[in-house]
PDB file of C-alpha atoms in Angstrom:
ATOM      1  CA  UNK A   1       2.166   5.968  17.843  1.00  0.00           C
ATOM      2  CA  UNK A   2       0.724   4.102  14.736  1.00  0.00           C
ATOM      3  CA  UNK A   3       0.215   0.294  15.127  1.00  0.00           C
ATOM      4  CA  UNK A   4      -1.731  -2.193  12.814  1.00  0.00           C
ATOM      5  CA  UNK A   5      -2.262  -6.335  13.678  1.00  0.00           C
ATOM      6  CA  UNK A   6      -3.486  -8.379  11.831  1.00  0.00           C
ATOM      7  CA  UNK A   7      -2.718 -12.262  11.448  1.00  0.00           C
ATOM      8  CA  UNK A   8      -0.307 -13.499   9.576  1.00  0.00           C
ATOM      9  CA  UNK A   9      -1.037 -16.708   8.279  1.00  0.00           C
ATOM     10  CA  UNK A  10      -4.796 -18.324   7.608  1.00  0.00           C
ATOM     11  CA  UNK A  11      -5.785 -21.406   5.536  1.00  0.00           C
ATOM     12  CA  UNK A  12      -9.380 -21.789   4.636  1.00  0.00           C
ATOM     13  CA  UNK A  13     -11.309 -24.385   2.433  1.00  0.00           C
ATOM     14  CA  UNK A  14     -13.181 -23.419  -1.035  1.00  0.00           C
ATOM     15  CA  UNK A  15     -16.314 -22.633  -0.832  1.00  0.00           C
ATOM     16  CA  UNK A  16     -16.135 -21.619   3.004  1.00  0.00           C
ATOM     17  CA  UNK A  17     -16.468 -17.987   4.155  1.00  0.00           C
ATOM     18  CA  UNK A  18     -13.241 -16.485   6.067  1.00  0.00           C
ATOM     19  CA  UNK A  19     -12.625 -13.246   8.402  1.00  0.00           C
ATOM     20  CA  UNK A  20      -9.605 -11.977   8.245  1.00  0.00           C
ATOM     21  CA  UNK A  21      -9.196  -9.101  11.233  1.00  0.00           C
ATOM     22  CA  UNK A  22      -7.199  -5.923  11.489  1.00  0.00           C
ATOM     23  CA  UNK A  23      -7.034  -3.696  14.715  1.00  0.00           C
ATOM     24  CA  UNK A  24      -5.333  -0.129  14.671  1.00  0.00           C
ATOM     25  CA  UNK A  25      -4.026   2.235  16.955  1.00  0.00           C
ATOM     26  CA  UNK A  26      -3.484   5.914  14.753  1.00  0.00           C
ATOM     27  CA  UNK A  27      -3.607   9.254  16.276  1.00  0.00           C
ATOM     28  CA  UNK A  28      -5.346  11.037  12.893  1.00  0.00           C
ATOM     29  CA  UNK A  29      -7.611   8.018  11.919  1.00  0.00           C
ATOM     30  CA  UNK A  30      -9.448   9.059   8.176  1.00  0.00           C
ATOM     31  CA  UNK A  31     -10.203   5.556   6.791  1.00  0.00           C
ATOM     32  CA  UNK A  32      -9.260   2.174   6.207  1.00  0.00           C
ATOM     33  CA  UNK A  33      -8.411   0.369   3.118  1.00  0.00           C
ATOM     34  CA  UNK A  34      -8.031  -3.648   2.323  1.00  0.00           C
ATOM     35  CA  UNK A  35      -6.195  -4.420  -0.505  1.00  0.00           C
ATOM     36  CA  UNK A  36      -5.511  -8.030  -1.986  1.00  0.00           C
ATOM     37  CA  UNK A  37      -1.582  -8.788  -3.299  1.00  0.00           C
ATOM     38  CA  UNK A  38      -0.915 -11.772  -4.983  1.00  0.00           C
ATOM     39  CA  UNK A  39       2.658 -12.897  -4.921  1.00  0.00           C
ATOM     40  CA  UNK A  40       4.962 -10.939  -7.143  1.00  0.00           C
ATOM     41  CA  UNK A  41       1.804  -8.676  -8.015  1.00  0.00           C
ATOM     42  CA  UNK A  42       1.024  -5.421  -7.046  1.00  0.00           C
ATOM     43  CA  UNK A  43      -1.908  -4.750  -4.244  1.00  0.00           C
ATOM     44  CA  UNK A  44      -5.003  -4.091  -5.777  1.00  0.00           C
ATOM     45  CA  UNK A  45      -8.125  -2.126  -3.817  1.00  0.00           C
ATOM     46  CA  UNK A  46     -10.609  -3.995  -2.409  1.00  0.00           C
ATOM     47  CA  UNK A  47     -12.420  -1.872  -0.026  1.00  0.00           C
ATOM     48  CA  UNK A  48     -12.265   1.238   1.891  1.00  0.00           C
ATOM     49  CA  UNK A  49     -14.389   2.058   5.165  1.00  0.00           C
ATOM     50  CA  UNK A  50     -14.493   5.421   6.749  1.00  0.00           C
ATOM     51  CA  UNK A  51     -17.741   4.771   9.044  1.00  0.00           C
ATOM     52  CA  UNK A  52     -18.894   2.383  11.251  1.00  0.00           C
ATOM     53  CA  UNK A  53     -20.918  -0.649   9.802  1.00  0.00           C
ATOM     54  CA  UNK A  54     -20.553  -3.328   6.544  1.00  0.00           C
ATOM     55  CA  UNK A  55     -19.521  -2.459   3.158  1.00  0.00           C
ATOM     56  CA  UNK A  56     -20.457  -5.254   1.017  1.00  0.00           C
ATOM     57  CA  UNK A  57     -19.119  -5.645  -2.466  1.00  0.00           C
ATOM     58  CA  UNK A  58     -19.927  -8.621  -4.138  1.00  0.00           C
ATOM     59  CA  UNK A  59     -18.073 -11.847  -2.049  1.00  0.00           C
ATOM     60  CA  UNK A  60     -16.183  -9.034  -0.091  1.00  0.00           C
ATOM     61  CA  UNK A  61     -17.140  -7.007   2.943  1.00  0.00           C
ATOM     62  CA  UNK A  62     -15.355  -5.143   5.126  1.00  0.00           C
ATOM     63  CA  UNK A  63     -16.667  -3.887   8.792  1.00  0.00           C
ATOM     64  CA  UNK A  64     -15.140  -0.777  10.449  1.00  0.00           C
ATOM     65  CA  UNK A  65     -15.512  -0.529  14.072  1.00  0.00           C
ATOM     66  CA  UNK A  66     -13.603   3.235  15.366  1.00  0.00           C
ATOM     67  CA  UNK A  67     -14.487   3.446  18.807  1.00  0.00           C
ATOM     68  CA  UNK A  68     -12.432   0.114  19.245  1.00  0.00           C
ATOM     69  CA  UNK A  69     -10.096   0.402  16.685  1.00  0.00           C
ATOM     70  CA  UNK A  70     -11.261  -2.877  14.413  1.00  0.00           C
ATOM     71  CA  UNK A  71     -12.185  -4.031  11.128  1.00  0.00           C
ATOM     72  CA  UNK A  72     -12.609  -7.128   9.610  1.00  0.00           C
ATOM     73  CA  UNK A  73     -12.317  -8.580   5.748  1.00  0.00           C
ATOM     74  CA  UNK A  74     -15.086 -11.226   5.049  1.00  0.00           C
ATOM     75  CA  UNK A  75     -14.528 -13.099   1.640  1.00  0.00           C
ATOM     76  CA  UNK A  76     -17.437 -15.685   1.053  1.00  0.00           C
ATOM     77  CA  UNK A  77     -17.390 -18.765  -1.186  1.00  0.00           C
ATOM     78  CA  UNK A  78     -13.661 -18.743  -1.397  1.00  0.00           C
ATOM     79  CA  UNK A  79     -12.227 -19.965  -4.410  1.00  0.00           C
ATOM     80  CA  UNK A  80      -8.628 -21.110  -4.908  1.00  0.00           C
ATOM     81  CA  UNK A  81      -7.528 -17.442  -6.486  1.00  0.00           C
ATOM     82  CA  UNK A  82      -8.138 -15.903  -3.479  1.00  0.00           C
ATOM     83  CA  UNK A  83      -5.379 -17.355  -2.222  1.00  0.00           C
ATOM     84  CA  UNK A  84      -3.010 -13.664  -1.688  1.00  0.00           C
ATOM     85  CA  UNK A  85      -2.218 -12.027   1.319  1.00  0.00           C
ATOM     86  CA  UNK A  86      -4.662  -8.741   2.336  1.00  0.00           C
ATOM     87  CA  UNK A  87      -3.581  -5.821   3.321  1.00  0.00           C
ATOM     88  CA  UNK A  88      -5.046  -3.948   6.041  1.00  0.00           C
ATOM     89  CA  UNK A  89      -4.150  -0.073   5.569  1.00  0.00           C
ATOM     90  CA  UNK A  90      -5.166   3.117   7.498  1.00  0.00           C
ATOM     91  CA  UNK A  91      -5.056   6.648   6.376  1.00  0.00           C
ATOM     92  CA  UNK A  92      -3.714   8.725   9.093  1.00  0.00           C
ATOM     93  CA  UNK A  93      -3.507  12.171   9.272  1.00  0.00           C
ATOM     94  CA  UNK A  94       0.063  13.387   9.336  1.00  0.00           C
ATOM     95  CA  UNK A  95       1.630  15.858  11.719  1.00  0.00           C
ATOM     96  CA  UNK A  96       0.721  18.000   8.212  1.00  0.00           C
ATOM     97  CA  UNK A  97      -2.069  17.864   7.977  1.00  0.00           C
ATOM     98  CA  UNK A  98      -2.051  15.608   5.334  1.00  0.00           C
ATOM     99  CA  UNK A  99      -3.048  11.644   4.645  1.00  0.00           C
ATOM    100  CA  UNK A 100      -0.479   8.859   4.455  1.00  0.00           C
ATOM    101  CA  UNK A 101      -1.240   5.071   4.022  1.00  0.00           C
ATOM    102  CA  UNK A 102      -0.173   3.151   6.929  1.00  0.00           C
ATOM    103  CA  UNK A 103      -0.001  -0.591   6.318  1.00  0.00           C
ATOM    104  CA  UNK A 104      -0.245  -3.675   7.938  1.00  0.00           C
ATOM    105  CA  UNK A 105       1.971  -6.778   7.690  1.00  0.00           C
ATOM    106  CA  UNK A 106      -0.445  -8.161   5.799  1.00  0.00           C
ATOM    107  CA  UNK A 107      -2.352 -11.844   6.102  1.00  0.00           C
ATOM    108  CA  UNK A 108      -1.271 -14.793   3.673  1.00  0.00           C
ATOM    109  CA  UNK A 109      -4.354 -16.616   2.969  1.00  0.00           C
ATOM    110  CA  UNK A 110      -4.273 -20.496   1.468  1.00  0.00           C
ATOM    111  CA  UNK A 111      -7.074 -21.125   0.113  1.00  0.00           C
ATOM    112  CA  UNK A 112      -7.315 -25.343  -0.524  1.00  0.00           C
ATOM    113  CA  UNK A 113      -9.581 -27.714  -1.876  1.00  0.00           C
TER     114      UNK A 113
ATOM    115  CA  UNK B   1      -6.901   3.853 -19.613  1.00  0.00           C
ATOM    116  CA  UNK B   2      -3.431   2.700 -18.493  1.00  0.00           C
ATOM    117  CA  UNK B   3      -2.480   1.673 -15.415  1.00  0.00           C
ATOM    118  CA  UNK B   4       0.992   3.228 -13.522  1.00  0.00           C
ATOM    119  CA  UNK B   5       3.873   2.601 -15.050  1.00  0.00           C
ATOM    120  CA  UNK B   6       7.310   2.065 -13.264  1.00  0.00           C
ATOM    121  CA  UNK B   7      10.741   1.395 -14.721  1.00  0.00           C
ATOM    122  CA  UNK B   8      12.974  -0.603 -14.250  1.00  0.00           C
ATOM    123  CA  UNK B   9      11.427  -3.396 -13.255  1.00  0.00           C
ATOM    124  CA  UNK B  10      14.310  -5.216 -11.694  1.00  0.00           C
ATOM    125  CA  UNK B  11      17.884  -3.341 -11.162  1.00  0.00           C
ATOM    126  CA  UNK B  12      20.771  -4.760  -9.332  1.00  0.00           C
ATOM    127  CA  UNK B  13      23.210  -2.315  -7.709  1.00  0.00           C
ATOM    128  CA  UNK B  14      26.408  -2.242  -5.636  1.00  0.00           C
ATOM    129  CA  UNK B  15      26.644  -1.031  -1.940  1.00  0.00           C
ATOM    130  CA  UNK B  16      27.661   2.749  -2.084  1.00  0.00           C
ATOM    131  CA  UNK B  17      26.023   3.406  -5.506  1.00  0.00           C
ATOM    132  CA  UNK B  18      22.586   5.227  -5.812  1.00  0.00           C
ATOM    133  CA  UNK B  19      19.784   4.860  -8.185  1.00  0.00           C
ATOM    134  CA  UNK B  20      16.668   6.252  -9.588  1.00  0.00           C
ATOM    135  CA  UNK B  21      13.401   4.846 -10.079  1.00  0.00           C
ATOM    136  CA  UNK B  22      10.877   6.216 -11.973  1.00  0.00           C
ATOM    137  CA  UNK B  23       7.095   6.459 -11.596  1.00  0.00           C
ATOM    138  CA  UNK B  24       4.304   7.240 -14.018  1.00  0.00           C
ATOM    139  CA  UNK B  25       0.647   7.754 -13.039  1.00  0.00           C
ATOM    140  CA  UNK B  26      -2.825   6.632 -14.164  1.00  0.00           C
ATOM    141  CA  UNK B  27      -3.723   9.694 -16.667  1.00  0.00           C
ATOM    142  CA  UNK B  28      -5.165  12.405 -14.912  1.00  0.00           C
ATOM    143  CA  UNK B  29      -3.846  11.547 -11.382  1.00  0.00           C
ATOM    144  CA  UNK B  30      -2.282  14.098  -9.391  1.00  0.00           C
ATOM    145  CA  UNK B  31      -1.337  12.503  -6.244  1.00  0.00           C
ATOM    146  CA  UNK B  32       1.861   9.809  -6.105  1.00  0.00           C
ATOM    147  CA  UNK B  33       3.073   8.016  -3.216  1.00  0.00           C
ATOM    148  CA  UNK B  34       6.191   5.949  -3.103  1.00  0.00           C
ATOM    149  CA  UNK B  35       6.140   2.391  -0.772  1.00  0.00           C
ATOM    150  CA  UNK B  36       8.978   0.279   0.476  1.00  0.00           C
ATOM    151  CA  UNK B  37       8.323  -3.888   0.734  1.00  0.00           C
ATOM    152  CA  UNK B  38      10.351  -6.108   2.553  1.00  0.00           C
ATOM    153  CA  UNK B  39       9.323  -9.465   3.587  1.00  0.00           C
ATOM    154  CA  UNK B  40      10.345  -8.468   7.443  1.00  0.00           C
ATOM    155  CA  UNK B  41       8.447  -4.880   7.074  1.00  0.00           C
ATOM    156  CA  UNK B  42       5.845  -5.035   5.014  1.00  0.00           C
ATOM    157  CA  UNK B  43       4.708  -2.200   3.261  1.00  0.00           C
ATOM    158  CA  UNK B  44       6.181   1.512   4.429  1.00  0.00           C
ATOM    159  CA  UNK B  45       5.374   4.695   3.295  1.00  0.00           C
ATOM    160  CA  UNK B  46       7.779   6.523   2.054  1.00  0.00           C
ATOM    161  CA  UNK B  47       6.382   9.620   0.593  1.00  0.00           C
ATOM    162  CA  UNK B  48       3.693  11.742  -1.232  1.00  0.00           C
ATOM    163  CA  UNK B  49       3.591  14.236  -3.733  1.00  0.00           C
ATOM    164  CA  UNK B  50       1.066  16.080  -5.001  1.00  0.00           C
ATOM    165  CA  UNK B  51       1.030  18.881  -7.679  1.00  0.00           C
ATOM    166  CA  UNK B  52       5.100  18.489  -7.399  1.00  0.00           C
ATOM    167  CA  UNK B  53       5.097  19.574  -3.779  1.00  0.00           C
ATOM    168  CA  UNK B  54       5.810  16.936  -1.134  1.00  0.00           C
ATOM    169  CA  UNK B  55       2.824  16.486   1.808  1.00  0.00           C
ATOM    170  CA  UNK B  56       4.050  14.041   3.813  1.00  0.00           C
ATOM    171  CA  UNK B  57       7.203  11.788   4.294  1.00  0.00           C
ATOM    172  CA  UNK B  58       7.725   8.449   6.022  1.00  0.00           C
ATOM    173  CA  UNK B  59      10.646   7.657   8.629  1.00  0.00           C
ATOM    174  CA  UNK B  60      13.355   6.925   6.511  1.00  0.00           C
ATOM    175  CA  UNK B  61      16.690   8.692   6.380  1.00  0.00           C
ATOM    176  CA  UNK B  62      17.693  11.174   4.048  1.00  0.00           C
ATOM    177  CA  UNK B  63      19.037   9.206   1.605  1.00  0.00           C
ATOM    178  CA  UNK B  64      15.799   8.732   0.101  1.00  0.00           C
ATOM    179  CA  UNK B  65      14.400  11.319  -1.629  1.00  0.00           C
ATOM    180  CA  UNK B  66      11.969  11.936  -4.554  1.00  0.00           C
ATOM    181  CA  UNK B  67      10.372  14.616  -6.656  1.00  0.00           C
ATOM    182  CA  UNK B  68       7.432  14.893  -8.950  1.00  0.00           C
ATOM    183  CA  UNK B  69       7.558  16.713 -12.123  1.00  0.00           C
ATOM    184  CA  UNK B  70       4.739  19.024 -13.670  1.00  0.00           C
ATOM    185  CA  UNK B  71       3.179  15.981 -15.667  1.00  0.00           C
ATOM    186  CA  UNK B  72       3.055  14.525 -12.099  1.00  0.00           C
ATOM    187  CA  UNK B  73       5.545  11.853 -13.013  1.00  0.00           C
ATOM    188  CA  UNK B  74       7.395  11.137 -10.244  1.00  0.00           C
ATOM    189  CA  UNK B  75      11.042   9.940  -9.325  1.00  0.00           C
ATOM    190  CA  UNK B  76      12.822   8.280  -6.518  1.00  0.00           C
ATOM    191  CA  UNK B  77      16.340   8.324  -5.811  1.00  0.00           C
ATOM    192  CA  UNK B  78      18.273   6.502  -3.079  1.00  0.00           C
ATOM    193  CA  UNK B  79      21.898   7.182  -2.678  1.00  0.00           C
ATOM    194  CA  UNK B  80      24.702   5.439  -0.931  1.00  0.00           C
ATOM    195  CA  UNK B  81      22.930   1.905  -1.028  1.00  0.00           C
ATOM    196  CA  UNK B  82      23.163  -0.738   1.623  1.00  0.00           C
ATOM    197  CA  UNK B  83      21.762  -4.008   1.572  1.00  0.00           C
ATOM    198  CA  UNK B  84      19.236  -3.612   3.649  1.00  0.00           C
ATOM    199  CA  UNK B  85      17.245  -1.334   1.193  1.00  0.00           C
ATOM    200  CA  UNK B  86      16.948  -4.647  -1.115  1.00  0.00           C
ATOM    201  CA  UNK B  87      13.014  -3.823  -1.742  1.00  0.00           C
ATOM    202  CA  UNK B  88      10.022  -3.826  -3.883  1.00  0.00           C
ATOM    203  CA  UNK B  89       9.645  -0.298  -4.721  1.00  0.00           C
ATOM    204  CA  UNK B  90       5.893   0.715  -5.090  1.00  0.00           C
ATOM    205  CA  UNK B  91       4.193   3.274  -6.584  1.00  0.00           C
ATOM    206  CA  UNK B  92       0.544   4.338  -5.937  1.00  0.00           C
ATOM    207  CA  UNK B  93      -1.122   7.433  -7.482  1.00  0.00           C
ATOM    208  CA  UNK B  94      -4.441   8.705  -6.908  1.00  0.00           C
ATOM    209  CA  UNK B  95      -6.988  10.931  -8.386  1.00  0.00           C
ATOM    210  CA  UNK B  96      -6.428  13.544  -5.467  1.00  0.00           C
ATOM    211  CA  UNK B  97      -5.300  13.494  -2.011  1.00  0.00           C
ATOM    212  CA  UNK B  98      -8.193  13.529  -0.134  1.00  0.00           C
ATOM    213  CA  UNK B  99      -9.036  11.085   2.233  1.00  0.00           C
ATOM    214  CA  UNK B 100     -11.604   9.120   0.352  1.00  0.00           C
ATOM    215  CA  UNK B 101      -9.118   8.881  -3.152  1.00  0.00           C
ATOM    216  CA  UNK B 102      -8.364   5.233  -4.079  1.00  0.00           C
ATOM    217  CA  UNK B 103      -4.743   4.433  -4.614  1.00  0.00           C
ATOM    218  CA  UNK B 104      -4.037   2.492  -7.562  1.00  0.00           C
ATOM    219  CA  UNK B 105      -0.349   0.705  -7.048  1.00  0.00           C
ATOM    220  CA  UNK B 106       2.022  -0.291 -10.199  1.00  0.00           C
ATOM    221  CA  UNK B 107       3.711  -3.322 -10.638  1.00  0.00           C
ATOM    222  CA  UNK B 108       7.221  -2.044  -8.644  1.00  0.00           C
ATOM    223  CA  UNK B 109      10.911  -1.858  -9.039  1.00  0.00           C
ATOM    224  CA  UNK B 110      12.781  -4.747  -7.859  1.00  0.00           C
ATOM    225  CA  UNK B 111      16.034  -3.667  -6.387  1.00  0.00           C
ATOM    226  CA  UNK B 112      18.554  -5.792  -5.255  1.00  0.00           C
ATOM    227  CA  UNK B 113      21.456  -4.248  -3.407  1.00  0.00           C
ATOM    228  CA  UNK B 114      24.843  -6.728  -3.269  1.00  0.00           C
TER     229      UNK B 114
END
């Protein structure tokens, strides 16, 4: 079957760095996507890993880990916007043959002074 | 360039009745999925489409059903409400619908079912 965890509440302090994890279980694996949602906005793209190892953009990286199903969402010097919840998503291959988006419940991050 | 468009943004409707919503993509996309948000179930796929023909559908009954029209604007329709498909309806498109195309979501429909 398809399964994604991820936690669902974090609070972190500004200026401190937070990881926010996502494990998967998919039978057609073909990426993984973060995206941020603020509340009452739609998610936006913030990353997208399809091999192993750290994509860094900017204050965001994202590490992909396939052989044991992982990836994590590192946001450094938090400020207060990044307060949203993040979306772990996986593109599975369907039964055919094509890609859906598989989400998680997402993580609501609080982000105080 | 504009983002993707979807009307209405809020629509109340009765148990029983059915409704459309309607989806517009980023210029030039060709792909456009269709996502259900609850606060219980997070985000569900519902469906693809891609040059008008649908790829792949989520596991949700046959009352839901879309289409995508040779501009690749695409519509939802859900008949026979019940409450439980109170939602934020989103759309995504994407350039293609390969695995590395971005999906860029629109600001949803709103639907409350009473």
């Amino acid at each position: 079957g398809q399964n994604i965890d991820q936690p669902t509440e974090m609070t972190a302090t500004e200026g401190a760095i937070v990881q926010i994890n996502c494990t998967y279980q998919t039978s057609g694996f073909n990426g993984l996507f973060w995206y941020q949602q603020h509340a009452g906005e739609a998610p936006t793209f913030l990353s997208y890993n399809v091999l192993d190892g750290l994509e860094e953009k900017g204050r965001f990286s994202s590490f992909l880990s396939r052989s044991k199903g992982y990836s994590y969402l590192l946001l450094k010097e938090l400020q207060m916007k990044d307060s949203a919840s993040y979306l772990c998503a996986v593109r599975d291959r369907g039964s055919g043959g094509y890609n859906k988006l598989i989400f998680g419940a997402g993580t609501r991050l609080a982000v105080h002074p | 360039k504009a983002g993707v468009t979807q009307t209405p943004r809020y629509l109340i409707k009765t148990r029983g009745q059915q409704v459309t919503l309607s989806c517009s993509p980023i210029s030039g996309h060709r792909s456009v999925s269709w996502y259900q948000q609850t606060p219980g179930q997070g985000l569900q796929f519902l469906f693809e489409y891609f040059s008008e023909t649908q790829r792949n559908k989520g596991n949700f009954p046959g009352r839901f059903s879309g289409r995508q029209f040779s501009n690749s604007r695409s519509e939802m329709n859900v008949s026979t409400l019940e409450l439980g498909d109170s939602a934020l309806y989103l759309c995504a498109s994407s350039l293609g619908a390969g695995p590395t195309y971005e999906q860029y979501f629109g600001p949803g429909t709103r639907l409350t079912v009473t």
